[in-house]
């Protein structure tokens, strides 16, 4: 089934691992996972890709060019960006950022950025996008905030 979502219990059964091991892998960013509130969820197709790569997860980070090169590792398979404090990356200093401006997800083709409610748009390498697969070194602009996407 396409886009099947697994719970910790289901993933533990699928991988024949202890649930505590799944929690640990998710917390450490060693397995493709999304945190929703206090719960972890896993896309089965990403887990299958992860297994095919021998349990290696693609690692990436965002570098904040505006803030002395501060780095934010992308350790979850879904990262929300915006002014709202509930986002994974809070960009409240920029008045042009919407509450839920954009989202970065780890998908089969790699990390993908999606413009959500960004009133001023989301730009990759100077081009307005709705959805874009990110490449190493891409420049992302949300409002006045500039981020560099890096594979690590």
Coordinates of C-alpha atoms in Angstrom, one line a residue:
X1 CA 0.0 0.0 0.0
X2 CA 1.4 3.4 -1.1
X3 CA 2.0 5.9 1.7
X4 CA 1.4 3.4 4.5
X5 CA 2.2 4.9 7.9
X6 CA 3.4 2.7 10.7
X7 CA 3.3 3.2 14.5
X8 CA 6.2 2.3 16.8
X9 CA 4.5 -1.0 17.6
X10 CA 3.9 -1.9 14.0
X11 CA 7.4 -0.9 12.9
X12 CA 8.9 -2.9 15.8
X13 CA 6.9 -6.0 14.6
X14 CA 7.9 -5.3 11.0
X15 CA 11.6 -5.1 11.8
X16 CA 11.5 -7.7 14.5
X17 CA 13.0 -5.3 17.0
X18 CA 12.1 -4.1 20.5
X19 CA 9.9 -1.0 20.7
X20 CA 12.4 0.8 22.9
X21 CA 15.0 0.3 20.1
X22 CA 12.7 1.9 17.6
X23 CA 12.2 4.9 20.0
X24 CA 16.0 5.2 20.4
X25 CA 16.6 5.1 16.6
X26 CA 13.9 7.7 16.0
X27 CA 15.2 10.1 18.8
X28 CA 18.8 9.8 17.5
X29 CA 17.7 10.5 13.9
X30 CA 19.0 7.1 12.7
X31 CA 15.8 5.9 11.1
X32 CA 13.4 7.9 8.9
X33 CA 10.7 9.1 11.3
X34 CA 8.2 11.9 11.9
X35 CA 7.2 13.2 15.3
X36 CA 3.6 14.2 15.6
X37 CA 3.0 15.6 19.0
X38 CA 4.5 13.0 21.4
X39 CA 4.1 10.1 18.9
X40 CA 6.5 8.8 16.3
X41 CA 5.2 7.7 12.8
X42 CA 7.1 6.0 10.0
X43 CA 6.4 5.9 6.2
X44 CA 6.8 2.2 5.2
X45 CA 8.3 3.0 1.8
X46 CA 11.0 5.2 3.5
X47 CA 11.8 2.3 5.9
X48 CA 12.1 -0.1 3.0
X49 CA 14.5 2.3 1.3
X50 CA 16.4 2.7 4.5
X51 CA 16.8 -1.1 4.8
X52 CA 17.9 -1.4 1.2
X53 CA 20.7 1.1 2.0
X54 CA 21.8 -1.0 4.9
X55 CA 20.2 1.1 7.5
X56 CA 21.9 4.3 6.4
X57 CA 19.8 7.4 6.5
X58 CA 20.5 10.4 4.3
X59 CA 21.7 13.2 6.6
X60 CA 21.2 16.9 5.8
X61 CA 21.2 20.2 7.6
X62 CA 20.1 23.8 7.0
X63 CA 22.6 26.6 7.5
X64 CA 21.1 29.9 8.5
X65 CA 23.1 32.5 6.5
X66 CA 21.5 35.5 8.3
X67 CA 22.5 34.2 11.8
X68 CA 26.2 33.7 11.8
X69 CA 25.9 30.3 10.0
X70 CA 23.8 28.6 12.7
X71 CA 23.2 25.0 11.7
X72 CA 20.0 23.0 12.1
X73 CA 20.3 19.2 11.4
X74 CA 17.4 17.6 9.7
X75 CA 16.9 14.6 12.0
X76 CA 13.2 14.0 11.3
X77 CA 11.5 13.0 8.0
X78 CA 9.2 16.0 8.4
X79 CA 10.4 19.5 9.4
X80 CA 8.0 22.4 9.7
X81 CA 9.3 26.0 9.2
X82 CA 7.5 29.2 10.2
X83 CA 6.8 31.8 12.8
X84 CA 4.6 29.7 15.0
X85 CA 6.4 28.3 18.1
X86 CA 5.0 24.9 17.4
X87 CA 7.2 24.5 14.2
X88 CA 10.4 22.5 14.3
X89 CA 12.3 25.5 13.0
X90 CA 10.9 28.7 14.4
X91 CA 11.6 31.8 12.3
X92 CA 9.8 34.4 14.4
X93 CA 12.4 37.2 13.9
X94 CA 11.4 37.7 10.2
X95 CA 8.1 39.6 9.9
X96 CA 7.6 38.2 6.3
X97 CA 7.4 34.6 7.6
X98 CA 3.9 33.0 7.9
X99 CA 2.9 30.9 10.8
X100 CA 3.4 27.6 8.8
X101 CA 5.5 28.8 5.9
X102 CA 7.1 25.7 4.5
X103 CA 7.8 22.0 5.2
X104 CA 10.8 19.8 4.4
X105 CA 10.1 16.1 4.1
X106 CA 12.4 13.1 3.4
X107 CA 10.9 11.2 0.5
X108 CA 12.1 8.5 -1.9
X109 CA 13.7 11.1 -4.2
X110 CA 15.4 12.9 -1.4
X111 CA 14.6 15.9 0.8
X112 CA 11.7 17.9 -0.6
X113 CA 10.6 21.4 0.3
X114 CA 7.0 22.4 0.0
X115 CA 5.5 25.9 0.3
X116 CA 2.6 25.7 2.8
X117 CA 1.0 29.0 3.8
X118 CA 4.0 31.2 2.9
X119 CA 2.3 34.4 1.8
X120 CA 5.6 35.8 0.5
X121 CA 6.5 32.5 -1.1
X122 CA 9.2 29.9 -0.8
X123 CA 12.2 30.3 -3.2
X124 CA 14.9 27.8 -4.1
X125 CA 17.9 29.3 -5.9
X126 CA 15.8 32.5 -6.6
X127 CA 12.9 30.6 -8.2
X128 CA 9.4 30.5 -6.5
X129 CA 8.4 27.0 -5.8
X130 CA 5.4 25.0 -4.6
X131 CA 7.4 21.8 -4.3
X132 CA 11.0 21.2 -5.1
X133 CA 13.5 18.3 -4.5
X134 CA 16.5 19.8 -2.8
X135 CA 20.1 19.4 -4.0
X136 CA 23.3 19.9 -1.9
X137 CA 24.1 23.7 -1.8
X138 CA 20.6 24.9 -2.7
X139 CA 19.7 28.4 -1.3
X140 CA 16.3 28.5 0.3
X141 CA 14.6 31.9 0.9
X142 CA 11.6 32.3 3.2
X143 CA 10.8 36.0 3.6
X144 CA 14.1 37.7 4.4
X145 CA 15.6 34.5 5.8
X146 CA 18.2 32.6 3.7
X147 CA 19.0 29.0 4.4
X148 CA 21.5 26.8 2.7
X149 CA 20.7 23.1 2.3
X150 CA 23.6 20.7 2.8
X151 CA 24.0 17.0 2.6
X152 CA 26.3 15.8 5.4

